[in-house]
mmCIF file of C-alpha atoms and ligand atoms in Angstrom:
data_model
loop_
_atom_site.group_PDB
_atom_site.id
_atom_site.type_symbol
_atom_site.label_atom_id
_atom_site.label_comp_id
_atom_site.label_asym_id
_atom_site.label_seq_id
_atom_site.Cartn_x
_atom_site.Cartn_y
_atom_site.Cartn_z
ATOM 1 C CA UNK A 8 77.852 58.956 91.071
ATOM 2 C CA UNK A 9 80.880 57.395 92.685
ATOM 3 C CA UNK A 10 82.408 56.789 89.259
ATOM 4 C CA UNK A 11 81.809 60.390 88.264
ATOM 5 C CA UNK A 12 83.471 61.599 91.432
ATOM 6 C CA UNK A 13 86.466 59.312 90.919
ATOM 7 C CA UNK A 14 86.743 60.316 87.253
ATOM 8 C CA UNK A 15 87.246 63.954 88.236
ATOM 9 C CA UNK A 16 90.236 63.146 90.467
ATOM 10 C CA UNK A 17 92.788 62.936 87.595
ATOM 11 C CA UNK A 18 91.332 66.156 86.194
ATOM 12 C CA UNK A 19 91.844 67.945 89.480
ATOM 13 C CA UNK A 20 95.327 66.468 89.971
ATOM 14 C CA UNK A 21 96.263 67.544 86.438
ATOM 15 C CA UNK A 22 96.174 71.089 87.801
ATOM 16 C CA UNK A 23 99.108 70.220 90.065
ATOM 17 C CA UNK A 24 101.717 70.153 87.285
ATOM 18 C CA UNK A 25 102.640 72.372 84.371
ATOM 19 C CA UNK A 26 104.589 75.594 83.921
ATOM 20 C CA UNK A 27 102.491 77.582 86.404
ATOM 21 C CA UNK A 28 102.450 75.033 89.230
ATOM 22 C CA UNK A 29 104.038 75.769 92.596
ATOM 23 C CA UNK A 30 104.313 72.007 93.057
ATOM 24 C CA UNK A 31 106.829 71.523 90.234
ATOM 25 C CA UNK A 32 109.574 73.854 91.521
ATOM 26 C CA UNK A 33 112.655 74.555 89.394
ATOM 27 C CA UNK A 34 114.855 76.287 91.947
ATOM 28 C CA UNK A 35 115.798 76.199 95.649
ATOM 29 C CA UNK A 36 113.438 79.009 96.698
ATOM 30 C CA UNK A 37 110.407 77.531 94.940
ATOM 31 C CA UNK A 38 111.453 74.145 96.374
ATOM 32 C CA UNK A 39 111.282 75.542 99.915
ATOM 33 C CA UNK A 40 107.845 76.978 99.228
ATOM 34 C CA UNK A 41 106.654 73.630 97.810
ATOM 35 C CA UNK A 42 107.886 71.817 100.932
ATOM 36 C CA UNK A 43 105.995 74.260 103.105
ATOM 37 C CA UNK A 44 102.871 73.647 101.023
ATOM 38 C CA UNK A 45 103.141 69.896 101.600
ATOM 39 C CA UNK A 46 103.744 70.419 105.334
ATOM 40 C CA UNK A 47 100.646 72.621 105.610
ATOM 41 C CA UNK A 48 98.633 70.043 103.655
ATOM 42 C CA UNK A 49 99.785 67.310 106.050
ATOM 43 C CA UNK A 50 98.863 69.438 109.077
ATOM 44 C CA UNK A 51 95.456 70.275 107.624
ATOM 45 C CA UNK A 52 94.879 66.589 106.798
ATOM 46 C CA UNK A 53 95.664 65.553 110.400
ATOM 47 C CA UNK A 54 93.231 68.101 111.815
ATOM 48 C CA UNK A 55 90.535 67.172 109.256
ATOM 49 C CA UNK A 56 91.024 63.502 110.134
ATOM 50 C CA UNK A 57 90.445 64.293 113.808
ATOM 51 C CA UNK A 58 87.187 66.078 112.977
ATOM 52 C CA UNK A 59 86.031 63.201 110.721
ATOM 53 C CA UNK A 60 86.694 60.689 113.508
ATOM 54 C CA UNK A 61 84.639 62.849 115.892
ATOM 55 C CA UNK A 62 81.763 63.009 113.395
ATOM 56 C CA UNK A 63 81.961 59.244 112.844
ATOM 57 C CA UNK A 64 81.814 58.663 116.607
ATOM 58 C CA UNK A 65 78.635 60.727 116.647
ATOM 59 C CA UNK A 66 76.895 58.255 114.327
ATOM 60 C CA UNK A 67 77.530 55.208 116.515
ATOM 61 C CA UNK A 68 75.508 54.034 119.479
ATOM 62 C CA UNK A 69 75.558 56.464 122.428
ATOM 63 C CA UNK A 70 78.599 55.621 124.514
ATOM 64 C CA UNK A 71 80.844 56.929 127.226
ATOM 65 C CA UNK A 72 83.372 59.359 125.717
ATOM 66 C CA UNK A 73 86.449 60.532 127.569
ATOM 67 C CA UNK A 74 85.646 64.228 127.365
ATOM 68 C CA UNK A 75 88.971 65.402 128.734
ATOM 69 C CA UNK A 76 90.850 63.401 126.141
ATOM 70 C CA UNK A 77 88.862 64.883 123.242
ATOM 71 C CA UNK A 78 88.419 68.438 124.454
ATOM 72 C CA UNK A 79 91.887 69.035 125.856
ATOM 73 C CA UNK A 80 94.012 66.206 124.493
ATOM 74 C CA UNK A 81 92.852 66.465 120.892
ATOM 75 C CA UNK A 82 90.942 69.751 120.728
ATOM 76 C CA UNK A 83 93.519 71.919 122.444
ATOM 77 C CA UNK A 84 96.923 70.215 122.677
ATOM 78 C CA UNK A 85 96.902 68.220 119.442
ATOM 79 C CA UNK A 86 95.611 71.207 117.429
ATOM 80 C CA UNK A 87 98.110 73.540 119.071
ATOM 81 C CA UNK A 88 100.950 71.089 118.372
ATOM 82 C CA UNK A 89 100.044 70.895 114.661
ATOM 83 C CA UNK A 90 99.745 74.684 114.448
ATOM 84 C CA UNK A 91 103.048 75.189 116.260
ATOM 85 C CA UNK A 92 104.974 72.769 114.026
ATOM 86 C CA UNK A 93 103.561 74.278 110.825
ATOM 87 C CA UNK A 94 104.139 77.817 112.123
ATOM 88 C CA UNK A 95 107.765 76.979 112.917
ATOM 89 C CA UNK A 96 108.135 75.510 109.423
ATOM 90 C CA UNK A 97 106.626 78.628 107.863
ATOM 91 C CA UNK A 98 108.972 80.913 109.825
ATOM 92 C CA UNK A 99 111.974 78.815 108.838
ATOM 93 C CA UNK A 100 111.033 78.817 105.148
ATOM 94 C CA UNK A 101 110.128 82.508 105.349
ATOM 95 C CA UNK A 102 113.608 83.384 106.630
ATOM 96 C CA UNK A 103 115.344 81.185 104.036
ATOM 97 C CA UNK A 104 113.647 82.759 101.022
ATOM 98 C CA UNK A 105 114.321 86.359 102.076
ATOM 99 C CA UNK A 106 116.811 88.356 99.989
ATOM 100 C CA UNK A 107 119.708 88.081 102.442
ATOM 101 C CA UNK A 108 123.225 88.422 101.044
ATOM 102 C CA UNK A 109 124.431 89.527 97.620
ATOM 103 C CA UNK A 110 122.557 88.723 94.405
ATOM 104 C CA UNK A 111 122.378 89.868 90.811
ATOM 105 C CA UNK A 112 119.790 92.656 90.475
ATOM 106 C CA UNK A 113 117.261 92.963 87.660
ATOM 107 C CA UNK A 114 114.259 95.277 87.312
ATOM 108 C CA UNK A 115 110.610 94.455 86.644
ATOM 109 C CA UNK A 116 108.320 97.363 85.836
ATOM 110 C CA UNK A 117 104.578 96.726 85.601
ATOM 111 C CA UNK A 118 101.865 98.757 83.917
ATOM 112 C CA UNK A 119 98.373 98.068 82.599
ATOM 113 C CA UNK A 120 98.885 95.543 81.093
ATOM 114 C CA UNK A 121 102.451 94.540 80.389
ATOM 115 C CA UNK A 122 105.889 94.100 81.932
ATOM 116 C CA UNK A 123 109.208 95.736 81.084
ATOM 117 C CA UNK A 124 112.338 94.040 82.374
ATOM 118 C CA UNK A 125 115.885 95.329 82.671
ATOM 119 C CA UNK A 126 118.935 93.122 83.176
ATOM 120 C CA UNK A 127 122.641 93.936 83.179
ATOM 121 C CA UNK A 128 123.950 93.285 79.666
ATOM 122 C CA UNK A 129 127.394 93.092 78.082
ATOM 123 C CA UNK A 130 127.056 96.734 77.034
ATOM 124 C CA UNK A 131 125.125 98.120 80.012
ATOM 125 C CA UNK A 132 121.537 97.663 81.192
ATOM 126 C CA UNK A 133 119.315 95.995 78.608
ATOM 127 C CA UNK A 134 115.538 96.388 78.427
ATOM 128 C CA UNK A 135 113.130 93.789 77.133
ATOM 129 C CA UNK A 136 109.349 93.627 76.864
ATOM 130 C CA UNK A 137 107.627 90.631 78.413
ATOM 131 C CA UNK A 138 110.818 88.575 78.810
ATOM 132 C CA UNK A 139 113.086 88.590 81.838
ATOM 133 C CA UNK A 140 116.630 87.276 81.318
ATOM 134 C CA UNK A 141 118.498 85.835 84.291
ATOM 135 C CA UNK A 142 121.487 83.544 84.765
ATOM 136 C CA UNK A 143 120.724 80.021 86.040
ATOM 137 C CA UNK A 144 122.268 78.603 89.203
ATOM 138 C CA UNK A 145 122.556 81.818 91.196
ATOM 139 C CA UNK A 146 120.178 83.984 93.254
ATOM 140 C CA UNK A 147 118.611 86.941 91.449
ATOM 141 C CA UNK A 148 116.862 89.879 93.125
ATOM 142 C CA UNK A 149 113.978 91.317 91.133
ATOM 143 C CA UNK A 150 113.335 94.988 91.941
ATOM 144 C CA UNK A 151 109.644 95.456 91.290
ATOM 145 C CA UNK A 152 107.879 98.729 90.487
ATOM 146 C CA UNK A 153 104.596 99.868 88.931
ATOM 147 C CA UNK A 154 103.485 103.014 87.127
ATOM 148 C CA UNK A 155 99.718 102.809 87.601
ATOM 149 C CA UNK A 156 97.929 100.321 89.868
ATOM 150 C CA UNK A 157 99.021 97.433 92.079
ATOM 151 C CA UNK A 158 100.237 94.400 90.128
ATOM 152 C CA UNK A 159 102.064 91.315 91.385
ATOM 153 C CA UNK A 160 105.150 89.556 90.033
ATOM 154 C CA UNK A 161 104.930 85.773 90.215
ATOM 155 C CA UNK A 162 106.979 83.004 88.628
ATOM 156 C CA UNK A 163 105.614 79.941 90.455
ATOM 157 C CA UNK A 164 108.491 77.626 89.543
ATOM 158 C CA UNK A 165 111.228 80.050 90.635
ATOM 159 C CA UNK A 166 110.065 81.710 93.843
ATOM 160 C CA UNK A 167 107.419 83.554 95.805
ATOM 161 C CA UNK A 168 105.144 86.379 94.819
ATOM 162 C CA UNK A 169 105.633 90.110 95.289
ATOM 163 C CA UNK A 170 103.335 93.081 94.731
ATOM 164 C CA UNK A 171 104.298 95.887 92.357
ATOM 165 C CA UNK A 172 103.130 99.028 94.159
ATOM 166 C CA UNK A 173 103.116 102.521 92.598
ATOM 167 C CA UNK A 174 105.665 104.739 94.351
ATOM 168 C CA UNK A 175 107.546 101.840 95.926
ATOM 169 C CA UNK A 176 110.299 99.449 94.956
ATOM 170 C CA UNK A 177 109.866 95.924 96.279
ATOM 171 C CA UNK A 178 112.532 93.236 96.236
ATOM 172 C CA UNK A 179 111.903 89.554 95.524
ATOM 173 C CA UNK A 180 114.551 86.847 95.329
ATOM 174 C CA UNK A 181 114.182 84.116 92.693
ATOM 175 C CA UNK A 182 116.499 81.383 91.460
ATOM 176 C CA UNK A 183 116.467 78.866 88.600
ATOM 177 C CA UNK A 184 118.561 75.733 89.098
ATOM 178 C CA UNK A 185 118.884 74.986 85.384
ATOM 179 C CA UNK A 186 118.744 76.982 82.149
ATOM 180 C CA UNK A 187 115.288 77.064 80.619
ATOM 181 C CA UNK A 188 112.166 79.089 79.975
ATOM 182 C CA UNK A 189 109.733 79.628 82.843
ATOM 183 C CA UNK A 190 106.317 81.240 82.828
ATOM 184 C CA UNK A 191 105.253 84.194 84.944
ATOM 185 C CA UNK A 192 102.098 86.191 85.438
ATOM 186 C CA UNK A 193 100.525 89.151 87.178
ATOM 187 C CA UNK A 194 99.017 87.756 90.378
ATOM 188 C CA UNK A 195 97.006 90.776 91.511
ATOM 189 C CA UNK A 196 93.823 91.756 89.685
ATOM 190 C CA UNK A 197 94.687 94.992 87.909
ATOM 191 C CA UNK A 198 91.955 95.661 85.373
ATOM 192 C CA UNK A 199 90.308 94.236 82.265
ATOM 193 C CA UNK A 200 93.418 92.714 80.666
ATOM 194 C CA UNK A 201 94.808 91.330 83.926
ATOM 195 C CA UNK A 202 94.509 87.722 82.759
ATOM 196 C CA UNK A 203 96.703 88.354 79.716
ATOM 197 C CA UNK A 204 99.473 90.038 81.725
ATOM 198 C CA UNK A 205 101.834 87.097 81.327
ATOM 199 C CA UNK A 206 105.579 87.034 80.798
ATOM 200 C CA UNK A 207 108.516 84.669 80.391
ATOM 201 C CA UNK A 208 111.689 84.220 82.372
ATOM 202 C CA UNK A 209 114.624 82.849 80.389
ATOM 203 C CA UNK A 210 117.358 81.408 82.582
ATOM 204 C CA UNK A 211 120.660 81.307 80.692
ATOM 205 C CA UNK A 212 123.620 79.020 81.112
ATOM 206 C CA UNK A 213 126.022 80.926 83.415
ATOM 207 C CA UNK A 214 128.752 80.465 80.759
ATOM 208 C CA UNK A 215 126.608 82.466 78.298
ATOM 209 C CA UNK A 216 125.869 85.294 80.737
ATOM 210 C CA UNK A 217 125.333 88.164 80.111
ATOM 211 C CA UNK A 218 123.454 87.348 76.897
ATOM 212 C CA UNK A 219 124.545 89.211 73.757
ATOM 213 C CA UNK A 220 121.915 91.697 72.549
ATOM 214 C CA UNK A 221 121.457 89.681 69.320
ATOM 215 C CA UNK A 222 120.428 86.487 71.099
ATOM 216 C CA UNK A 223 118.016 88.268 73.398
ATOM 217 C CA UNK A 224 114.911 86.739 71.820
ATOM 218 C CA UNK A 225 116.370 83.269 71.302
ATOM 219 C CA UNK A 226 115.790 80.289 73.545
ATOM 220 C CA UNK A 227 118.795 78.919 75.434
ATOM 221 C CA UNK B 27 77.879 86.897 147.770
ATOM 222 C CA UNK B 28 76.398 89.457 145.455
ATOM 223 C CA UNK B 29 75.659 88.354 141.930
ATOM 224 C CA UNK B 30 77.260 90.131 139.009
ATOM 225 C CA UNK B 31 74.990 90.142 136.032
ATOM 226 C CA UNK B 32 74.586 90.920 132.397
ATOM 227 C CA UNK B 33 76.941 93.200 130.611
ATOM 228 C CA UNK B 34 79.526 93.482 133.381
ATOM 229 C CA UNK B 35 79.980 89.711 133.383
ATOM 230 C CA UNK B 36 80.132 89.767 129.577
ATOM 231 C CA UNK B 37 82.822 92.461 129.680
ATOM 232 C CA UNK B 38 84.916 90.269 131.994
ATOM 233 C CA UNK B 39 84.323 87.304 129.705
ATOM 234 C CA UNK B 40 85.672 89.001 126.585
ATOM 235 C CA UNK B 41 88.408 91.029 128.324
ATOM 236 C CA UNK B 42 91.171 88.489 127.601
ATOM 237 C CA UNK B 43 90.520 87.959 123.884
ATOM 238 C CA UNK B 44 89.884 91.702 123.487
ATOM 239 C CA UNK B 45 93.262 92.539 125.046
ATOM 240 C CA UNK B 46 94.902 90.084 122.622
ATOM 241 C CA UNK B 47 93.047 91.543 119.610
ATOM 242 C CA UNK B 48 93.919 95.120 120.578
ATOM 243 C CA UNK B 49 97.610 94.267 121.108
ATOM 244 C CA UNK B 50 97.678 92.430 117.782
ATOM 245 C CA UNK B 51 96.148 95.356 115.885
ATOM 246 C CA UNK B 52 98.424 97.941 117.486
ATOM 247 C CA UNK B 53 101.536 95.788 116.873
ATOM 248 C CA UNK B 54 100.446 95.255 113.255
ATOM 249 C CA UNK B 55 100.153 98.999 112.715
ATOM 250 C CA UNK B 56 103.433 99.822 114.477
ATOM 251 C CA UNK B 57 105.202 97.134 112.441
ATOM 252 C CA UNK B 58 104.280 98.797 109.142
ATOM 253 C CA UNK B 59 105.086 102.228 110.492
ATOM 254 C CA UNK B 60 108.443 101.041 111.832
ATOM 255 C CA UNK B 61 109.441 99.475 108.510
ATOM 256 C CA UNK B 62 108.703 102.748 106.724
ATOM 257 C CA UNK B 63 110.508 104.890 109.315
ATOM 258 C CA UNK B 64 113.566 102.655 109.580
ATOM 259 C CA UNK B 65 113.083 101.519 113.171
ATOM 260 C CA UNK B 66 114.914 98.177 112.668
ATOM 261 C CA UNK B 67 118.141 100.159 112.280
ATOM 262 C CA UNK B 68 117.700 102.075 115.553
ATOM 263 C CA UNK B 69 119.035 100.032 118.428
ATOM 264 C CA UNK B 70 117.765 100.297 121.975
ATOM 265 C CA UNK B 71 120.371 98.363 123.920
ATOM 266 C CA UNK B 72 120.481 94.760 122.670
ATOM 267 C CA UNK B 73 117.369 95.011 120.468
ATOM 268 C CA UNK B 74 116.028 97.356 117.807
ATOM 269 C CA UNK B 75 113.361 99.986 118.357
ATOM 270 C CA UNK B 76 111.276 97.939 115.920
ATOM 271 C CA UNK B 77 111.171 94.882 118.210
ATOM 272 C CA UNK B 78 110.487 97.010 121.270
ATOM 273 C CA UNK B 79 107.620 98.758 119.463
ATOM 274 C CA UNK B 80 106.084 95.432 118.450
ATOM 275 C CA UNK B 81 106.600 93.840 121.871
ATOM 276 C CA UNK B 82 105.265 96.675 124.015
ATOM 277 C CA UNK B 83 101.547 96.316 123.155
ATOM 278 C CA UNK B 84 101.818 92.585 123.873
ATOM 279 C CA UNK B 85 103.497 93.191 127.207
ATOM 280 C CA UNK B 86 100.719 95.632 128.080
ATOM 281 C CA UNK B 87 98.070 93.051 127.136
ATOM 282 C CA UNK B 88 99.790 90.347 129.189
ATOM 283 C CA UNK B 89 100.052 92.695 132.159
ATOM 284 C CA UNK B 90 96.366 93.584 131.838
ATOM 285 C CA UNK B 91 95.406 89.893 131.759
ATOM 286 C CA UNK B 92 97.508 89.201 134.869
ATOM 287 C CA UNK B 93 95.941 92.111 136.777
ATOM 288 C CA UNK B 94 92.424 91.025 135.816
ATOM 289 C CA UNK B 95 93.246 87.391 136.693
ATOM 290 C CA UNK B 96 94.226 88.540 140.186
ATOM 291 C CA UNK B 97 90.899 90.325 140.593
ATOM 292 C CA UNK B 98 88.419 88.130 138.793
ATOM 293 C CA UNK B 99 87.497 86.029 141.834
ATOM 294 C CA UNK B 100 86.730 88.988 144.069
ATOM 295 C CA UNK B 101 84.838 90.773 141.313
ATOM 296 C CA UNK B 102 82.677 87.902 140.116
ATOM 297 C CA UNK B 103 82.612 85.375 142.954
ATOM 298 C CA UNK B 104 80.984 82.098 141.890
ATOM 299 C CA UNK B 105 80.529 83.426 138.332
ATOM 300 C CA UNK B 106 84.299 83.804 137.777
ATOM 301 C CA UNK B 107 84.912 80.431 136.098
ATOM 302 C CA UNK B 108 84.472 81.124 132.392
ATOM 303 C CA UNK B 109 85.781 84.739 132.496
ATOM 304 C CA UNK B 110 88.940 83.360 134.180
ATOM 305 C CA UNK B 111 89.343 80.909 131.282
ATOM 306 C CA UNK B 112 88.861 83.820 128.858
ATOM 307 C CA UNK B 113 91.657 85.764 130.541
ATOM 308 C CA UNK B 114 93.999 82.765 130.312
ATOM 309 C CA UNK B 115 93.114 82.383 126.635
ATOM 310 C CA UNK B 116 93.936 86.061 126.057
ATOM 311 C CA UNK B 117 97.246 85.719 127.880
ATOM 312 C CA UNK B 118 98.382 82.544 126.123
ATOM 313 C CA UNK B 119 97.181 83.796 122.714
ATOM 314 C CA UNK B 120 99.189 86.998 123.150
ATOM 315 C CA UNK B 121 102.336 85.051 124.073
ATOM 316 C CA UNK B 122 101.813 82.634 121.189
ATOM 317 C CA UNK B 123 101.206 85.185 118.446
ATOM 318 C CA UNK B 124 103.902 87.594 119.563
ATOM 319 C CA UNK B 125 106.742 85.135 120.188
ATOM 320 C CA UNK B 126 107.638 84.603 116.479
ATOM 321 C CA UNK B 127 107.632 88.349 115.871
ATOM 322 C CA UNK B 128 110.567 88.708 118.253
ATOM 323 C CA UNK B 129 112.782 86.305 116.290
ATOM 324 C CA UNK B 130 111.722 86.689 112.652
ATOM 325 C CA UNK B 131 113.157 89.240 110.225
ATOM 326 C CA UNK B 132 110.925 92.269 110.536
ATOM 327 C CA UNK B 133 110.744 94.143 107.250
HETATM 328 CU CU1 LIG C 314 98.724 93.389 86.564
#
């Protein structure tokens, strides 16, 4: 039983890497989000540890317990301290990843069940199906729209997640540190083919930006 | 001292958390409304209309908690203990949840 439990650990941890993992960030915004995730995990672990210690104490012989220390010291002040630190971290990260200041603008338009992207090209705006082209090493604002139901734009290695809402245009900032191909997906259930609503983001070397129409499909 | 029973005592007990919950809900609604109507751009003195709109329900809840705290002893006598704690919880919870809203980017 113990062996079986231990054997599943690598399996579970294997989910923590790969092209769709928030924990293998490839840009400053995704990096901030990953740090926040680790901070929240640490906070949750501290609080869980406190509860486990309390449960363990319950199994021992009956003894005198300093009620004030547990109820107020740990229950109220310790919990509040952990919550306050993680909340402050979340606010700080939240402010940092907002689209403040200038950035290159691209468009992402969602429909059941595909994405159309538009980026500024050498000869004016260029459209592409299922592939978003961006330059590496600089912030990019994705202007997100939808023509039918609510979808959600998410490239876990490059930034946060933003809903595509019919009748609205939402703005999400992403950034890739290095040229490469990154995977994205629709992160809001939108119908039968939701699971196949994937796309790619190709980050180009800034020297080769904007990409020529002929190399649109090619890998950098 | 007369004893206060049943539902009246219960109402005192949940008054604090209820004030917090009401302020939170109203602020949540006003926040969305303000973003749509462009309140962050309208300044009222040193702050925007947006921040004032979000802060006002909280201030009302805090005021309500303070008023009830001043009266809880006379109203409930020896039964005032736990309702008093409830009012403090409502007051501190309102301060805690509303404080970040006053500094963070709104929309
Ligand atoms: Cu979708």
